[in-house]
CSV table of C-alpha atoms in Angstrom, one decimal:
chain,number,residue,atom,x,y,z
R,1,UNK,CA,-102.8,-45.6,27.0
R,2,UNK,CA,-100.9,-44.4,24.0
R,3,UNK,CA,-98.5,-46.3,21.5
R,4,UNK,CA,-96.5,-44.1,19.1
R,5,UNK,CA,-93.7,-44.5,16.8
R,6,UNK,CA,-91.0,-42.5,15.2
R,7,UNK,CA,-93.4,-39.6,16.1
R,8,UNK,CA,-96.4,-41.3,14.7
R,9,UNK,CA,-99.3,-42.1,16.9
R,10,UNK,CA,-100.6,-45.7,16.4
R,11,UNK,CA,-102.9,-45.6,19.0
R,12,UNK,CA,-104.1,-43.0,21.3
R,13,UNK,CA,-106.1,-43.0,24.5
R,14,UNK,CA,-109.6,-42.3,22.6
R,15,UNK,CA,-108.9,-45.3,20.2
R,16,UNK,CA,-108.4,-47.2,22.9
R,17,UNK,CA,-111.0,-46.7,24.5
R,18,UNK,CA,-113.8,-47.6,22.0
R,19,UNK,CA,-112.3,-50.6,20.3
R,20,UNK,CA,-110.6,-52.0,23.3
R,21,UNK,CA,-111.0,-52.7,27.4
R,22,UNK,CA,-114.1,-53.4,29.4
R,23,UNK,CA,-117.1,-50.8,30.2
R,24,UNK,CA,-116.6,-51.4,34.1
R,25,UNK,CA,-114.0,-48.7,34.7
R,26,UNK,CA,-112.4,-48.7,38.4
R,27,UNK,CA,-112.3,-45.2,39.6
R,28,UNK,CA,-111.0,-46.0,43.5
R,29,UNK,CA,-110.1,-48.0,46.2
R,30,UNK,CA,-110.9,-48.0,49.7
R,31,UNK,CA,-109.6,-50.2,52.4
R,32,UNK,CA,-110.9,-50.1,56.1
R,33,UNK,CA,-108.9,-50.7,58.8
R,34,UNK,CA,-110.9,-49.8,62.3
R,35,UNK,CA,-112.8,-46.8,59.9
R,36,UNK,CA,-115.5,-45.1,61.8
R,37,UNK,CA,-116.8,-44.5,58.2
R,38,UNK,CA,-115.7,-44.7,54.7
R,39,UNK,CA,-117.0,-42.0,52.5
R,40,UNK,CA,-116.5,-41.2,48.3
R,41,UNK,CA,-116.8,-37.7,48.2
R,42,UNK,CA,-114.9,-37.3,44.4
R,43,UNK,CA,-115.1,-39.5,40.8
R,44,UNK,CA,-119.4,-39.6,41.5
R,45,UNK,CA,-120.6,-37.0,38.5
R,46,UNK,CA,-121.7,-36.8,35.0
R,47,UNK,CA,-119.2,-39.1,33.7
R,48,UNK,CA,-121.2,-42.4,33.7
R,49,UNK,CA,-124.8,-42.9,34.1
R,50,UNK,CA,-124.2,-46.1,36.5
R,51,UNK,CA,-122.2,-46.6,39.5
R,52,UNK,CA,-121.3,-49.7,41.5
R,53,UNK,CA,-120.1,-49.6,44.6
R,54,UNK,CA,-118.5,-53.7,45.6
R,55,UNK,CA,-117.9,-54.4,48.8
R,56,UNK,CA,-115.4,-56.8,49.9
R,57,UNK,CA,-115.4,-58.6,53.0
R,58,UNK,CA,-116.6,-55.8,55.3
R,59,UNK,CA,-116.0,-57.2,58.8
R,60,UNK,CA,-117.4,-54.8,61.4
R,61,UNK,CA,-115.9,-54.6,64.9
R,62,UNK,CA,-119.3,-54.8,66.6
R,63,UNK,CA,-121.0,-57.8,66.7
R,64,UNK,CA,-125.1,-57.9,64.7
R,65,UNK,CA,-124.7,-54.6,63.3
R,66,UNK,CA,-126.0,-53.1,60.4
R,67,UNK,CA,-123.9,-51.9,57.4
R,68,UNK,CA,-125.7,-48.9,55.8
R,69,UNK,CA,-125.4,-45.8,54.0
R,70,UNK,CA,-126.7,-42.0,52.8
R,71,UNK,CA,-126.5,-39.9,49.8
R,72,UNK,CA,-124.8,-36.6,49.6
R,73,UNK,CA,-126.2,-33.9,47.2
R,74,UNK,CA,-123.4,-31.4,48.9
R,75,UNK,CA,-119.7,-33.3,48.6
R,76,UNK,CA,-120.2,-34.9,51.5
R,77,UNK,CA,-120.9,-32.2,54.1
R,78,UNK,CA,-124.1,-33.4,54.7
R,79,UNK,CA,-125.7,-37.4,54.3
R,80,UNK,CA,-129.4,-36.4,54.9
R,81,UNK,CA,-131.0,-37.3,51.3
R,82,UNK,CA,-134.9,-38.3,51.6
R,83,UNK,CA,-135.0,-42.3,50.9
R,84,UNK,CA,-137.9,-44.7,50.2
R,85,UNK,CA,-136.8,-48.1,49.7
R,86,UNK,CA,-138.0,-51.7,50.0
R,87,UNK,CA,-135.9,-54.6,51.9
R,88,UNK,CA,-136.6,-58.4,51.7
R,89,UNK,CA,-134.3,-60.9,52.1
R,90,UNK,CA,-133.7,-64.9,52.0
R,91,UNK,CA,-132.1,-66.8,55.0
R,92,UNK,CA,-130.7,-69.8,56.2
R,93,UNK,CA,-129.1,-70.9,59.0
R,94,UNK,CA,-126.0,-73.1,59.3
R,95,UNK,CA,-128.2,-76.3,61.5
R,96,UNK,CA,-130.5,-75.9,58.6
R,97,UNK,CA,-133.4,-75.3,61.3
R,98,UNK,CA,-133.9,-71.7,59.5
R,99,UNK,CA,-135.1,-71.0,56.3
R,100,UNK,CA,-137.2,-68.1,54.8
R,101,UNK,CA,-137.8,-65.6,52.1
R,102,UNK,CA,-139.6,-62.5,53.5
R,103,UNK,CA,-140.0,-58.5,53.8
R,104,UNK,CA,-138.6,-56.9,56.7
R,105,UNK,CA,-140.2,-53.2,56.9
R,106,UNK,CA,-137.2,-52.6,59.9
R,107,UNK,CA,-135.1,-52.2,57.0
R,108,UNK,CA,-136.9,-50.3,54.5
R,109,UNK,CA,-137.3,-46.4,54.5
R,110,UNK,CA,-140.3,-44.3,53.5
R,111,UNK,CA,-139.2,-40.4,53.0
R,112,UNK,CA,-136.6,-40.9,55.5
R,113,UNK,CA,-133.3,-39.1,55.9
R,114,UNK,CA,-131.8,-41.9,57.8
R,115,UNK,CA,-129.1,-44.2,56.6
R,116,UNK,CA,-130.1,-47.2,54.8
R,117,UNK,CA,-129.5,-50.5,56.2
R,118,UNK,CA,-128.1,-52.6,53.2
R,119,UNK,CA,-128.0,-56.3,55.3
R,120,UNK,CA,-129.2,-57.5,58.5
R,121,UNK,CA,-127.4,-58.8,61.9
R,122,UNK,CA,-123.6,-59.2,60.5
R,123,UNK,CA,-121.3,-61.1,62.6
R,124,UNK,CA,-118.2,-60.6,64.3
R,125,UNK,CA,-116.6,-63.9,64.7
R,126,UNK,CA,-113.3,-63.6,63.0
R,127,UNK,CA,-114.7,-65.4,59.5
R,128,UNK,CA,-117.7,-63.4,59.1
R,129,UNK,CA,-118.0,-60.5,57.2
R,130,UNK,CA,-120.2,-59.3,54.0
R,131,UNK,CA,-119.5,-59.1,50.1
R,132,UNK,CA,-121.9,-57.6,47.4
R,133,UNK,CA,-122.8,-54.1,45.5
R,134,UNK,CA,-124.6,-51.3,45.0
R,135,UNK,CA,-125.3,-49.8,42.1
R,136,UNK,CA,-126.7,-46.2,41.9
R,137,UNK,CA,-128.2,-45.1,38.4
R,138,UNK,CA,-127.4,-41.5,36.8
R,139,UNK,CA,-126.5,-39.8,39.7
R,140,UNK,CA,-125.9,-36.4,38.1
R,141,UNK,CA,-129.8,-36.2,36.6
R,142,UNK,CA,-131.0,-33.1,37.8
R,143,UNK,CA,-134.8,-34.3,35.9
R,144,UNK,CA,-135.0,-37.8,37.7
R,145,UNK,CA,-134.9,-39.7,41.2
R,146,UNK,CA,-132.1,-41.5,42.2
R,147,UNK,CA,-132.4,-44.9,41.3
R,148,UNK,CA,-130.2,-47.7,43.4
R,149,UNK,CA,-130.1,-50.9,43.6
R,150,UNK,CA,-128.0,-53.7,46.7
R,151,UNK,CA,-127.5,-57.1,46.5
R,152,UNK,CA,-125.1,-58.3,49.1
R,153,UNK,CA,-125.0,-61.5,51.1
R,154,UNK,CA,-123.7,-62.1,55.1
R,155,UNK,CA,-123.0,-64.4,57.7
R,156,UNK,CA,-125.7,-63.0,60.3
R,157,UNK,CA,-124.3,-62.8,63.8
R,158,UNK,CA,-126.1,-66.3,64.6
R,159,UNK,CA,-124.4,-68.3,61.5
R,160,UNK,CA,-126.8,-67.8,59.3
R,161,UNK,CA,-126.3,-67.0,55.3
R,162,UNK,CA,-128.4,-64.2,54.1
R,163,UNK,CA,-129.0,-62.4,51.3
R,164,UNK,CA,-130.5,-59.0,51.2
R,165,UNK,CA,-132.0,-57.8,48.4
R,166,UNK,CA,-132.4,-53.0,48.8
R,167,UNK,CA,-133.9,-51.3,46.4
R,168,UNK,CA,-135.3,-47.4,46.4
R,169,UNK,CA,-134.8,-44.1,45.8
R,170,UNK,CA,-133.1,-40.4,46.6
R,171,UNK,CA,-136.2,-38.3,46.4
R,172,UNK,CA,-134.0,-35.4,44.6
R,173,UNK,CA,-133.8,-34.0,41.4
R,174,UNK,CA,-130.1,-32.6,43.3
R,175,UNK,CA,-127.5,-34.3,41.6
R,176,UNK,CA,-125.6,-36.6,44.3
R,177,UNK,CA,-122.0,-36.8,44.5
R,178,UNK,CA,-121.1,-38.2,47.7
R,179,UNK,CA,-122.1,-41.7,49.1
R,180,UNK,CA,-120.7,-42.6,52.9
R,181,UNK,CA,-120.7,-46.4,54.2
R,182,UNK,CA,-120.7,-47.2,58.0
R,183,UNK,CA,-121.7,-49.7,61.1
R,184,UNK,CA,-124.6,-49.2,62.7
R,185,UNK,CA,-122.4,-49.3,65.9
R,186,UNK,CA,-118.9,-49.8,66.0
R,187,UNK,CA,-116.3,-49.4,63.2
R,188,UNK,CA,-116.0,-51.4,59.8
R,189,UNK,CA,-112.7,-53.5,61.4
R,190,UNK,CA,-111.9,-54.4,57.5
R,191,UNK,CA,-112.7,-55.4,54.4
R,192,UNK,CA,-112.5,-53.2,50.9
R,193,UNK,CA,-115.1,-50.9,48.9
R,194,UNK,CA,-114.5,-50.6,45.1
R,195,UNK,CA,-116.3,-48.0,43.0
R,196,UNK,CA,-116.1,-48.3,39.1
R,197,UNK,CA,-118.1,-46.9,36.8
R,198,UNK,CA,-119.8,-48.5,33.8
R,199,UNK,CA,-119.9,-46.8,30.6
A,1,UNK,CA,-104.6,-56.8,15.6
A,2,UNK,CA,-101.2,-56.4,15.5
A,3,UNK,CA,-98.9,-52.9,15.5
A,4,UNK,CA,-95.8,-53.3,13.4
A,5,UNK,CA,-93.2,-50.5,13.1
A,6,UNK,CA,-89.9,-50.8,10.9
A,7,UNK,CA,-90.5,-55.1,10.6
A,8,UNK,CA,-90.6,-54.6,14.1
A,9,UNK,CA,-93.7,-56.4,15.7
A,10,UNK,CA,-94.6,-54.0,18.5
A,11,UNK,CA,-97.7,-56.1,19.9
A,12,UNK,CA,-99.4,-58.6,18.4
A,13,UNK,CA,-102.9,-60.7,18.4
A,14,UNK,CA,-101.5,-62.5,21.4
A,15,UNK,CA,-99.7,-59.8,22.7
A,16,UNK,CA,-102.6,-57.5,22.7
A,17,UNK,CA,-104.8,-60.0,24.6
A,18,UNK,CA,-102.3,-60.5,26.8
A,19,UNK,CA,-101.3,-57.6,27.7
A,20,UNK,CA,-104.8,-54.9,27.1
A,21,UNK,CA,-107.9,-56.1,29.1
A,22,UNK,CA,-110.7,-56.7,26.2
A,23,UNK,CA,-112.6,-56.5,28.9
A,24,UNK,CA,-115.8,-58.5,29.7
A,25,UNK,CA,-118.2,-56.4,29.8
A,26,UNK,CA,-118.5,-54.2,26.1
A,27,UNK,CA,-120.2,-51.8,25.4
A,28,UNK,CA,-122.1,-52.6,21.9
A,29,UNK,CA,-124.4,-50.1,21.3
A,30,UNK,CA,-126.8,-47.0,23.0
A,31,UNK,CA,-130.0,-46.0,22.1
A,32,UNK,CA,-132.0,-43.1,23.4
A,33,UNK,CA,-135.4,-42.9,23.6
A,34,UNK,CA,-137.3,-39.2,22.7
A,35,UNK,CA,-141.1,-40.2,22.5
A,36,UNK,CA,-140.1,-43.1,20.8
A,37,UNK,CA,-142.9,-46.2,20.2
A,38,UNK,CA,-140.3,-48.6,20.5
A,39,UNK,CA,-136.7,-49.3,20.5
A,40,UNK,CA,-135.4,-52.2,19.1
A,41,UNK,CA,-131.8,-54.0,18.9
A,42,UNK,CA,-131.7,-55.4,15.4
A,43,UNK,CA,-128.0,-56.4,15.1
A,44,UNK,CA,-125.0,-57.3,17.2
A,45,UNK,CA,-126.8,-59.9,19.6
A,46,UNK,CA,-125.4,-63.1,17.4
A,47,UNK,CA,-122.5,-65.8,19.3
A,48,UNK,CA,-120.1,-63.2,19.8
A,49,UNK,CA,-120.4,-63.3,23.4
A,50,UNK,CA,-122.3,-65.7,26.2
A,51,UNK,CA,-124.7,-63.5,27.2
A,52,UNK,CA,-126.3,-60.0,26.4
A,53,UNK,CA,-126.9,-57.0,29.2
A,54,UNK,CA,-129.0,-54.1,28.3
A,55,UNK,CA,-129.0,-51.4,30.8
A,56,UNK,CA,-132.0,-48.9,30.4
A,57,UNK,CA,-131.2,-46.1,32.5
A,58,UNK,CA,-133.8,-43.6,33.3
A,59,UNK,CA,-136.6,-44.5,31.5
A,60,UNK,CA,-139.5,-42.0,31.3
A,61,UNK,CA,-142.9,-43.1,29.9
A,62,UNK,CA,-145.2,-41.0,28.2
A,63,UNK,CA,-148.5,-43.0,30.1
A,64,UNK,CA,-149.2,-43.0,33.5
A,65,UNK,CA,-148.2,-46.3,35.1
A,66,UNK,CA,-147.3,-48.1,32.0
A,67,UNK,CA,-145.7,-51.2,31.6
A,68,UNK,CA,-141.7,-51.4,30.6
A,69,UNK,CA,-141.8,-54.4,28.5
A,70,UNK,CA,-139.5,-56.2,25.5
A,71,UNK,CA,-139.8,-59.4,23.6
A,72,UNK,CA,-137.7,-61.0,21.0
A,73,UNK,CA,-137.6,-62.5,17.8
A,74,UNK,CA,-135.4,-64.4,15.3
A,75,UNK,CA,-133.8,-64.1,11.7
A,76,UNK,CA,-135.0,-60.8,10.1
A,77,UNK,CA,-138.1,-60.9,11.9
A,78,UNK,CA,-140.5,-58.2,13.2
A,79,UNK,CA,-143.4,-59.8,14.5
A,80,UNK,CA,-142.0,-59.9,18.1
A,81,UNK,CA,-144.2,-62.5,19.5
A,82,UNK,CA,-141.6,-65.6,20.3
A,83,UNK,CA,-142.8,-67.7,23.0
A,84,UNK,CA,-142.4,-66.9,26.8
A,85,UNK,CA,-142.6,-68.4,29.5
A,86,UNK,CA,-141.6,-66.3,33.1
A,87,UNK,CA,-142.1,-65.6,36.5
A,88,UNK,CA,-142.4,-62.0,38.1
A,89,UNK,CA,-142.5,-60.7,41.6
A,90,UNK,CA,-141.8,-57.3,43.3
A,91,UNK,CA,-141.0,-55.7,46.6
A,92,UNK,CA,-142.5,-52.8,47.0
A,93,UNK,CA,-143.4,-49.4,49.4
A,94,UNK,CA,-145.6,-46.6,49.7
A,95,UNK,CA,-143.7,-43.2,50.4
A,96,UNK,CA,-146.5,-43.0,53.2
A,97,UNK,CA,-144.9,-46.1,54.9
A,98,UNK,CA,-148.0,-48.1,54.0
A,99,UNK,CA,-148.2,-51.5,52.1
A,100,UNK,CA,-144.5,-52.7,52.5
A,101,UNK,CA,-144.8,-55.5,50.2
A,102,UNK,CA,-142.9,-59.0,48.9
A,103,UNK,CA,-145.4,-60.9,46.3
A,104,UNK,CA,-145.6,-62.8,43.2
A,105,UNK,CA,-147.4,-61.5,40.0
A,106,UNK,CA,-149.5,-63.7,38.1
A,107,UNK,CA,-150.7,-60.8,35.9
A,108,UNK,CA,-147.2,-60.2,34.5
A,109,UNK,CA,-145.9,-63.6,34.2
A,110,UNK,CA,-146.8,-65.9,31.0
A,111,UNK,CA,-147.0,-69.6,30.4
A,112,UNK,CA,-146.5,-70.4,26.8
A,113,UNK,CA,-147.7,-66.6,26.3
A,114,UNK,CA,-146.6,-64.6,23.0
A,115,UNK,CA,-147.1,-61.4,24.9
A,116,UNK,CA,-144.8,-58.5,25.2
A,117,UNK,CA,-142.8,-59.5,28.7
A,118,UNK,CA,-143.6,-56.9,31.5
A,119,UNK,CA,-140.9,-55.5,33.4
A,120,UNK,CA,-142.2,-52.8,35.5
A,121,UNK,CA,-144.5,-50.2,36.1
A,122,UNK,CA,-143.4,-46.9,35.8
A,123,UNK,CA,-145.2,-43.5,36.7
A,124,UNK,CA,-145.0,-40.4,34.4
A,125,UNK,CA,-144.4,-37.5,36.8
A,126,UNK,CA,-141.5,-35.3,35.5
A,127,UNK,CA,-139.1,-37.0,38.4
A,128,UNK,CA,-140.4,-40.1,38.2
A,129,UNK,CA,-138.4,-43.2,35.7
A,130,UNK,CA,-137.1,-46.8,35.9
A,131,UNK,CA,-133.8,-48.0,36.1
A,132,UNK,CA,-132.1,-51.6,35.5
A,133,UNK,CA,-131.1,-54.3,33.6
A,134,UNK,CA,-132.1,-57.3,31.4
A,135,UNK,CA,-129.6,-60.8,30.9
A,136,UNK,CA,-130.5,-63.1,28.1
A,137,UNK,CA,-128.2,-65.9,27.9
A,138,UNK,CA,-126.3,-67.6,24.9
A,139,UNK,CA,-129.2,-66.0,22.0
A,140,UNK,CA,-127.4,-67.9,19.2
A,141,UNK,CA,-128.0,-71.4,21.2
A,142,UNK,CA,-129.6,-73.6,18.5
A,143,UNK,CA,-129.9,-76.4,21.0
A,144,UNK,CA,-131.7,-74.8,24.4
A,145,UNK,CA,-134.3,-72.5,24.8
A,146,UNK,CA,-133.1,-69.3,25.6
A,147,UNK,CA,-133.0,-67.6,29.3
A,148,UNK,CA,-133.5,-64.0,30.6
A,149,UNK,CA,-133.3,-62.7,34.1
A,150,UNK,CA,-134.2,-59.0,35.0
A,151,UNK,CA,-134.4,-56.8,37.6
A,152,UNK,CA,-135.9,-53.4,37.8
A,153,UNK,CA,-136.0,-50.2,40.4
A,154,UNK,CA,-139.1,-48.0,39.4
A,155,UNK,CA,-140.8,-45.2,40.9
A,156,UNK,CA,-144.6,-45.7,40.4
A,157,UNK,CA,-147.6,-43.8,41.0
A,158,UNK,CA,-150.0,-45.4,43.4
A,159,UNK,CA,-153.3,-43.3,42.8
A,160,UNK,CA,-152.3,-40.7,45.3
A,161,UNK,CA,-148.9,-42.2,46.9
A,162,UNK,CA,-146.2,-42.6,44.9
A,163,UNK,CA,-144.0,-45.4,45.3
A,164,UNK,CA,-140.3,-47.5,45.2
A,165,UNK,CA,-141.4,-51.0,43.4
A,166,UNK,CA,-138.1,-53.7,43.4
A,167,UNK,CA,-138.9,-56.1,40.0
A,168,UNK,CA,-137.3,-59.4,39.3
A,169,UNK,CA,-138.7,-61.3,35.9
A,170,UNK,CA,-137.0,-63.9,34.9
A,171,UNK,CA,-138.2,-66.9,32.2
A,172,UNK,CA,-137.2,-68.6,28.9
A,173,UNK,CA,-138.3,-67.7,25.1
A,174,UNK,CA,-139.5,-71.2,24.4
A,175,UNK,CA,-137.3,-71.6,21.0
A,176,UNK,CA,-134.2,-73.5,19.9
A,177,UNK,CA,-133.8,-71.0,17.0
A,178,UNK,CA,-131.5,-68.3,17.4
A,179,UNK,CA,-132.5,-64.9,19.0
A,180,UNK,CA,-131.3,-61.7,16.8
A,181,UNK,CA,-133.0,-59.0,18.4
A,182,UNK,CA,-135.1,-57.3,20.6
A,183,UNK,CA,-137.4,-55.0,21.3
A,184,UNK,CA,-138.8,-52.5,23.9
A,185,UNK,CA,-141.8,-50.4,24.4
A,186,UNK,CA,-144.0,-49.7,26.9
A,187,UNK,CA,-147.8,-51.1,27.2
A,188,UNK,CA,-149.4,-47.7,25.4
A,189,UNK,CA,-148.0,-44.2,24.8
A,190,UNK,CA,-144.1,-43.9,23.8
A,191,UNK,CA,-141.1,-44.0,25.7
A,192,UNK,CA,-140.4,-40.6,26.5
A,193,UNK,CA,-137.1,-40.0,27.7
A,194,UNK,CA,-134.1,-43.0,28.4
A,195,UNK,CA,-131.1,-44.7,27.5
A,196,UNK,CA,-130.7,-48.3,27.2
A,197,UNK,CA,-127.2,-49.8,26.5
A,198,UNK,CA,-126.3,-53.3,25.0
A,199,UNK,CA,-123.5,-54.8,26.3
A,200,UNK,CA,-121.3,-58.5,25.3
A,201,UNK,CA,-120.2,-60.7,28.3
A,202,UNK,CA,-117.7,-62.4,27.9
């Protein structure tokens, strides 16, 4: 944003920038609507040093599937980076007859290339769906891992709240520029997936 | 702020608000590490804003699994030894698929302790660095004890199998004084390489 007058710049972009406007800076939108997958192949570089993904309702057309993702180190041609991650998560169920905090290994990677599984069990029904974030750290070091870091809670496909805490790793000193986000079966029916960057 | 041109009031205080996002998350200040002992914050954490953030990206220690730690202090201060008390627990997993892990850690929690509060471990390979962030709430309080909440993504060494460790410390520096800066180190050698970033929430 820019303000001049008579010819005379009051304010320019740069000005703005530093003395005004928050540090999370949306860089795009995207909105499923029966998407097989949604993938960010541009705006993930050297421009911040943290990125967070928020997820917005995601309501997956299968029923107890698993929303997940991989890491691209080549725009997105490929989503094979090598992952090792811990999962644990906290649960209860809606009859209150389930409650626990605990690891599940089913969820966590160890030098895998597989997709990551950021929740566990989503539901269908037509008011269940998932909301949370992922953050991935510096994703254009060519020194360092990739850092990343999920918090999302769910309605698991047999009414029960959870929260899933993923945290890990690319294995690369690559820089990543491409992230992809799909069901584990089935296509993500609807729901949003902001990226902003935080500077 | 307001932007006037010819006795014309173009925007104003109110206007500005109104009409700019000030945002609330600000960026206050950035320090990077380079084999630095510590780094502290000594100015800009006053009642300006709710609660302070500070982001360390990419932290890189010079010592082989040491400790990430900070602790606070008051005034013009620099003894860094406030009062904590905190709870600490991890997730974490061997590269080799061994020891998949959720448990609490007595060792680097404190109970009226005046000990630097640990965050992580972090190993030293070249690839190897921590990433997250740090919350302390309302520092300028001079009625309640002062909160923090943290969570950290590290890659450690695990004598022979590296590894992803998940942190979350959380606790309260035991004081009704206000809180004016902070500080971080590791628990021996320098920080070698890192960023960490301050940031005001509104």
């Amino acid at each position: 944003m820019g303000l001049i007058s008579n010819g005379t710049t009051i304010f320019d972009n740069g000005s703005m920038a530093s003395g005004f406007g928050s540090s999370l800076k949306f860089i795009s939108k995207a909105t499923a609507s029966a998407s097989a997958s949604i993938e960010f192949t541009s705006g993930i570089d050297s421009t911040y040093k943290e990125y967070v993904f928020y997820f917005v309702n995601l309501h997956p057309a299968n029923d107890a599937v698993q929303f997940q993702f991989n890491l691209s180190t080549d725009g997105g041609s490929t989503y094979a980076v090598t992952k090792t991650t811990t999962f644990f998560r906290a649960r209860h169920r809606e009859d209150d007859v389930v409650t626990s905090l605990d690891y599940k290994t089913a969820n966590d990677l160890a030098q895998s290339t597989s997709d990551q599984i950021l929740n566990d069990g989503l539901g269908n029904d037509n008011d269940q769906a998932l909301s949370g974030s992922l953050t991935l750290f510096n994703p254009s070091s060519t020194t360092f891992v990739k850092h990343f870091i999920s918090d999302i809670n769910e309605i698991q496909d047999n009414d029960m709240s959870l929260r899933g805490f993923l945290a890990g790793y690319g294995n690369t000193t690559s820089a990543i520029d491409a992230v992809k986000f799909q069901m584990s079966s089935g296509n993500i029916d609807a729901g949003e997936i902001l990226l902003f960057g935080v500077s | 702020m307001a932007v006037v041109s010819g006795g014309t009031t173009l925007i104003d205080n109110g206007a500005l608000d109104a009409g700019v996002s000030t945002g609330s998350l600000t960026l206050l200040s950035t320090q990077t590490a380079s084999a630095s002992a510590t780094i502290d914050f000594t100015s800009g954490i006053d009642s300006t804003y709710d609660s302070y953030v500070f982001k360390f990206i990419n932290i890189h220690p010079a010592t082989q699994n040491a400790n990430f730690q900070f602790q606070a202090d008051t005034g013009t201060n620099t003894n860094y030894n406030q009062t904590i008390t905190s709870t600490s627990f991890r997730a974490y997993h061997f590269e080799g698929d061994l020891n998949a892990v959720l448990e609490y850690l007595t060792a680097h929690d404190q109970a009226q302790g005046t000990s630097f509060q640990n965050l992580n471990y972090i190993g030293n390979d070249n690839d190897m660095c921590a990433v997250g962030e740090l919350k302390i709430f309302n520092p300028s309080s001079t009625t309640f004890v002062k909160h923090f909440v943290a969570r950290s993504q590290t890659y450690g060494d695990g004598g022979g199998q590296d590894l992803s460790e998940d942190w979350y410390t959380a606790g309260y520096v035991n004081t009704t004084t206000a809180i004016t800066r902070v500080r971080f180190k590791m628990s021996s050698g320098n920080i070698d390489d890192g960023i960490i970033k301050m940031y005001g929430v509104l």
